[in-house]
Short mmCIF file of C-alpha atoms in Angstrom, two decimals:
data_model
loop_
_atom_site.label_atom_id
_atom_site.label_comp_id
_atom_site.label_asym_id
_atom_site.label_seq_id
_atom_site.Cartn_x
_atom_site.Cartn_y
_atom_site.Cartn_z
CA UNK A 9 -14.17 -56.02 5.96
CA UNK A 10 -11.99 -58.43 7.90
CA UNK A 11 -9.73 -55.56 8.97
CA UNK A 12 -12.76 -53.69 10.32
CA UNK A 13 -13.84 -56.70 12.40
CA UNK A 14 -10.31 -57.06 13.79
CA UNK A 15 -10.25 -53.37 14.66
CA UNK A 16 -13.64 -53.55 16.37
CA UNK A 17 -12.54 -56.66 18.30
CA UNK A 18 -9.42 -54.85 19.53
CA UNK A 19 -11.48 -51.81 20.59
CA UNK A 20 -13.98 -54.04 22.39
CA UNK A 21 -11.21 -55.91 24.18
CA UNK A 22 -9.59 -52.61 25.17
CA UNK A 23 -12.89 -51.34 26.58
CA UNK A 24 -13.38 -54.54 28.57
CA UNK A 25 -9.99 -54.17 30.26
CA UNK A 26 -10.49 -50.41 30.71
CA UNK A 27 -13.86 -50.93 32.41
CA UNK A 28 -12.46 -53.73 34.59
CA UNK A 29 -9.59 -51.59 35.88
CA UNK A 30 -11.80 -48.52 36.33
CA UNK A 31 -14.54 -50.38 38.24
CA UNK A 32 -11.91 -51.94 40.53
CA UNK A 33 -10.91 -48.43 41.66
CA UNK A 34 -14.41 -47.00 42.16
CA UNK A 35 -14.90 -48.48 45.65
CA UNK A 36 -11.60 -46.96 46.84
CA UNK A 37 -12.74 -43.49 45.74
CA UNK A 38 -16.22 -43.73 47.28
CA UNK A 39 -14.78 -43.96 50.77
CA UNK A 40 -12.22 -41.17 50.34
CA UNK A 41 -13.90 -38.42 48.32
CA UNK A 42 -16.64 -36.51 50.18
CA UNK A 43 -17.83 -35.04 46.87
CA UNK A 44 -18.51 -38.46 45.35
CA UNK A 45 -22.28 -39.06 45.08
CA UNK A 46 -22.50 -42.50 43.50
CA UNK A 47 -20.33 -45.11 41.71
CA UNK A 48 -21.75 -44.32 38.27
CA UNK A 49 -20.73 -40.66 38.55
CA UNK A 50 -17.20 -41.69 39.55
CA UNK A 51 -16.87 -44.21 36.73
CA UNK A 52 -18.13 -41.86 34.03
CA UNK A 53 -16.79 -38.47 35.13
CA UNK A 54 -13.64 -38.86 37.22
CA UNK A 55 -10.56 -38.26 35.04
CA UNK A 56 -8.29 -39.82 37.67
CA UNK A 57 -10.09 -43.15 37.33
CA UNK A 58 -9.74 -43.01 33.55
CA UNK A 59 -6.03 -42.08 33.68
CA UNK A 60 -5.18 -44.97 36.01
CA UNK A 61 -7.21 -47.47 33.95
CA UNK A 62 -5.47 -46.39 30.74
CA UNK A 63 -2.15 -46.64 32.53
CA UNK A 64 -2.78 -50.26 33.56
CA UNK A 65 -3.18 -51.17 29.89
CA UNK A 66 -0.21 -49.06 28.77
CA UNK A 67 1.96 -50.61 31.48
CA UNK A 68 1.13 -54.11 30.19
CA UNK A 69 2.43 -53.20 26.73
CA UNK A 70 5.47 -51.53 28.31
CA UNK A 71 6.35 -54.73 30.19
CA UNK A 72 6.26 -56.78 26.99
CA UNK A 73 8.46 -54.13 25.33
CA UNK A 74 5.87 -52.76 22.91
CA UNK A 75 7.01 -49.28 23.87
CA UNK A 76 5.40 -47.38 21.00
CA UNK A 77 1.92 -48.75 21.73
CA UNK A 78 2.42 -48.14 25.45
CA UNK A 79 3.46 -44.54 24.88
CA UNK A 80 0.63 -43.99 22.37
CA UNK A 81 -1.95 -45.05 24.97
CA UNK A 82 -0.22 -42.86 27.56
CA UNK A 83 -0.31 -39.79 25.31
CA UNK A 84 -3.94 -40.36 24.33
CA UNK A 85 -4.82 -40.61 28.01
CA UNK A 86 -2.92 -37.40 28.68
CA UNK A 87 -4.87 -35.65 25.90
CA UNK A 88 -8.26 -36.63 27.32
CA UNK A 89 -7.54 -36.42 31.07
CA UNK A 90 -4.74 -33.84 31.48
CA UNK A 91 -2.82 -36.42 33.55
CA UNK A 92 0.52 -37.70 32.24
CA UNK A 93 1.62 -41.09 33.57
CA UNK A 94 4.61 -42.69 31.90
CA UNK A 95 3.75 -46.30 30.98
CA UNK A 96 6.83 -47.51 32.85
CA UNK A 97 5.59 -46.25 36.22
CA UNK A 98 4.44 -48.90 38.71
CA UNK A 99 1.21 -48.06 40.52
CA UNK A 100 -0.36 -50.01 43.38
CA UNK A 101 -4.05 -50.53 44.00
CA UNK A 102 -6.42 -47.81 45.18
CA UNK A 103 -4.64 -44.74 43.76
CA UNK A 104 -6.97 -41.74 44.10
CA UNK A 105 -6.17 -38.84 41.76
CA UNK A 106 -8.41 -35.97 42.83
CA UNK A 107 -9.10 -33.41 40.07
CA UNK A 108 -5.78 -34.47 38.53
CA UNK A 109 -5.12 -31.78 35.92
CA UNK A 110 -1.41 -31.23 35.42
CA UNK A 111 -0.16 -34.33 37.26
CA UNK A 112 3.09 -35.81 35.88
CA UNK A 113 4.40 -39.23 36.96
CA UNK A 114 7.82 -40.27 35.67
CA UNK A 115 9.00 -43.54 34.17
CA UNK A 116 10.71 -45.15 37.19
CA UNK A 117 8.19 -43.93 39.76
CA UNK A 118 6.77 -46.55 42.12
CA UNK A 119 3.52 -45.73 43.95
CA UNK A 120 2.22 -47.94 46.76
CA UNK A 121 -1.35 -48.80 47.71
CA UNK A 122 -4.13 -46.35 48.65
CA UNK A 123 -2.23 -43.17 47.85
CA UNK A 124 -3.83 -39.80 47.07
CA UNK A 125 -2.52 -37.22 44.57
CA UNK A 126 -4.01 -33.79 44.00
CA UNK A 127 -3.73 -31.56 40.92
CA UNK A 128 -0.37 -30.38 39.56
CA UNK A 129 1.67 -32.92 41.50
CA UNK A 130 4.98 -33.89 39.87
CA UNK A 131 6.76 -37.15 40.67
CA UNK A 132 9.87 -36.42 38.67
CA UNK A 133 13.55 -37.09 38.32
CA UNK A 134 16.75 -35.07 38.53
CA UNK A 135 19.59 -35.18 36.03
CA UNK A 136 19.94 -37.40 32.97
CA UNK A 137 21.24 -40.56 34.62
CA UNK A 138 19.86 -43.92 33.51
CA UNK A 139 18.14 -46.31 35.89
CA UNK A 140 16.03 -45.38 38.90
CA UNK A 141 15.67 -41.61 38.87
CA UNK A 142 12.13 -41.03 40.14
CA UNK A 143 10.69 -41.36 43.66
CA UNK A 144 9.23 -44.39 45.39
CA UNK A 145 6.00 -43.50 47.19
CA UNK A 146 4.96 -45.74 50.08
CA UNK A 147 1.47 -46.89 51.05
CA UNK A 148 -1.26 -44.47 52.21
CA UNK A 149 0.71 -41.36 51.21
CA UNK A 150 -1.07 -38.06 50.51
CA UNK A 151 0.61 -35.49 48.22
CA UNK A 152 -1.00 -32.05 48.15
CA UNK A 153 -1.71 -29.91 45.09
CA UNK A 154 1.30 -28.40 43.37
CA UNK A 155 3.84 -30.49 45.31
CA UNK A 156 7.01 -31.66 43.58
CA UNK A 157 8.82 -34.86 44.61
CA UNK A 158 12.06 -35.02 42.65
CA UNK A 159 14.68 -37.76 42.81
CA UNK A 160 15.21 -41.50 43.37
CA UNK A 161 14.41 -41.62 47.10
CA UNK A 162 11.56 -43.04 49.18
CA UNK A 163 8.60 -41.28 50.75
CA UNK A 164 7.67 -43.51 53.69
CA UNK A 165 4.28 -45.07 54.40
CA UNK A 166 1.48 -42.91 55.83
CA UNK A 167 3.32 -39.65 55.10
CA UNK A 168 1.81 -36.35 53.98
CA UNK A 169 3.37 -33.82 51.60
CA UNK A 170 1.89 -30.35 51.91
CA UNK A 171 0.64 -28.32 48.93
CA UNK A 172 3.43 -26.69 46.87
CA UNK A 173 6.19 -28.43 48.85
CA UNK A 174 9.36 -29.36 46.95
CA UNK A 175 10.72 -32.66 48.29
CA UNK A 176 14.34 -33.39 47.37
CA UNK A 177 15.36 -36.03 49.93
CA UNK A 178 14.14 -39.08 51.85
CA UNK A 179 10.96 -38.79 53.92
CA UNK A 180 10.53 -41.12 56.93
CA UNK A 181 7.35 -43.07 57.57
CA UNK A 182 4.43 -41.31 59.31
CA UNK A 183 5.86 -37.87 58.54
CA UNK A 184 4.52 -34.50 57.42
CA UNK A 185 6.62 -32.38 55.02
CA UNK A 186 6.17 -28.69 54.19
CA UNK A 187 8.13 -25.92 52.50
CA UNK A 188 10.63 -25.23 49.72
CA UNK A 189 12.82 -27.18 49.99
CA UNK A 190 10.56 -29.43 52.03
CA UNK A 191 11.40 -30.16 55.66
CA UNK A 192 9.91 -32.73 57.99
CA UNK A 193 7.83 -30.98 60.65
CA UNK A 194 6.13 -34.00 62.20
CA UNK A 195 7.07 -37.65 62.72
CA UNK A 196 4.57 -40.05 64.30
CA UNK A 197 2.32 -37.04 64.96
CA UNK A 198 5.00 -35.32 67.07
CA UNK A 199 6.77 -32.09 66.21
CA UNK A 200 10.35 -32.48 65.05
CA UNK A 201 12.95 -31.08 67.48
CA UNK A 202 14.24 -27.60 66.72
CA UNK A 203 17.73 -28.86 65.88
CA UNK A 204 16.29 -30.20 62.62
CA UNK A 205 14.77 -26.87 61.72
CA UNK A 206 15.69 -25.84 58.19
CA UNK A 207 13.85 -22.53 58.10
CA UNK A 208 16.28 -20.37 60.02
CA UNK A 209 19.46 -21.38 58.23
CA UNK A 210 21.25 -18.12 57.24
CA UNK A 211 21.21 -17.15 53.60
CA UNK A 212 24.84 -17.42 52.34
CA UNK A 213 24.32 -14.72 49.69
CA UNK A 214 22.97 -12.32 52.30
CA UNK A 215 25.93 -13.09 54.55
CA UNK A 216 28.44 -12.28 51.81
CA UNK A 217 26.63 -9.01 51.01
CA UNK A 218 26.80 -8.03 54.68
CA UNK A 219 30.55 -8.74 54.74
CA UNK A 220 31.03 -6.56 51.67
CA UNK A 221 29.00 -3.77 53.24
CA UNK A 222 31.12 -3.85 56.43
CA UNK A 223 34.33 -3.83 54.36
CA UNK A 224 33.15 -0.87 52.29
CA UNK A 225 32.32 1.05 55.48
CA UNK A 226 35.82 0.39 56.84
CA UNK A 227 37.42 1.60 53.60
CA UNK A 228 35.26 4.74 53.59
CA UNK A 229 36.39 5.58 57.11
CA UNK A 230 40.05 5.11 56.16
CA UNK A 231 39.62 7.36 53.11
CA UNK A 232 37.96 10.04 55.26
CA UNK A 233 40.87 9.93 57.75
CA UNK A 234 43.44 10.21 54.96
CA UNK A 235 41.57 13.16 53.41
CA UNK A 236 41.39 14.85 56.83
CA UNK A 237 45.16 14.47 57.34
CA UNK A 238 45.80 15.80 53.84
CA UNK A 239 43.68 18.88 54.53
CA UNK A 240 45.51 19.51 57.82
CA UNK A 241 48.87 19.36 56.03
CA UNK A 242 47.71 21.89 53.47
#
């Protein structure tokens, strides 16, 4: 019986912290989601709110090196919300995860305040190196659905990453990134000069194929000349 009371006390304490963290984020969502009707709907039905609240608790256990408990909470949250946040990730206040299904946030990721993530975003790492291997996201950053930000670099404050972009290098503040691999098309609301254009870089494979084609044409012409001379001799 005592074990049951202890279990119920732990569950109650967990729910208290969960509700506290979730309620703290409701006001941030109300002002940024046009589909939000009222705070109760957000608190009860928004999976992004639940995922972040669970993460706050998991991150506490991670910091005190109770890694198994932290990861258990993380995986349970993933099961119920479809959002995977490693308990080691550091998340600022006011994170808005809209829809959220398929989002993955890696262990050494740092997310600033008042950021917005849409579904299928990946904040991941590259390689198997230890240490910082995931991105640092600044304040007020918006990352569109399906975007991938991969590597231990910084995405500056107030930047926007377009849907399905693949970001592999540093992004300055107040920038807009699009494409695969992503390129900066605007900085401080001004178009980037054409000398930074990464769209029209020639494809090296295509260039080599063209060289081979030209060489083959030259060889064919030489063969034809030799065959013509041979026929004349005969």
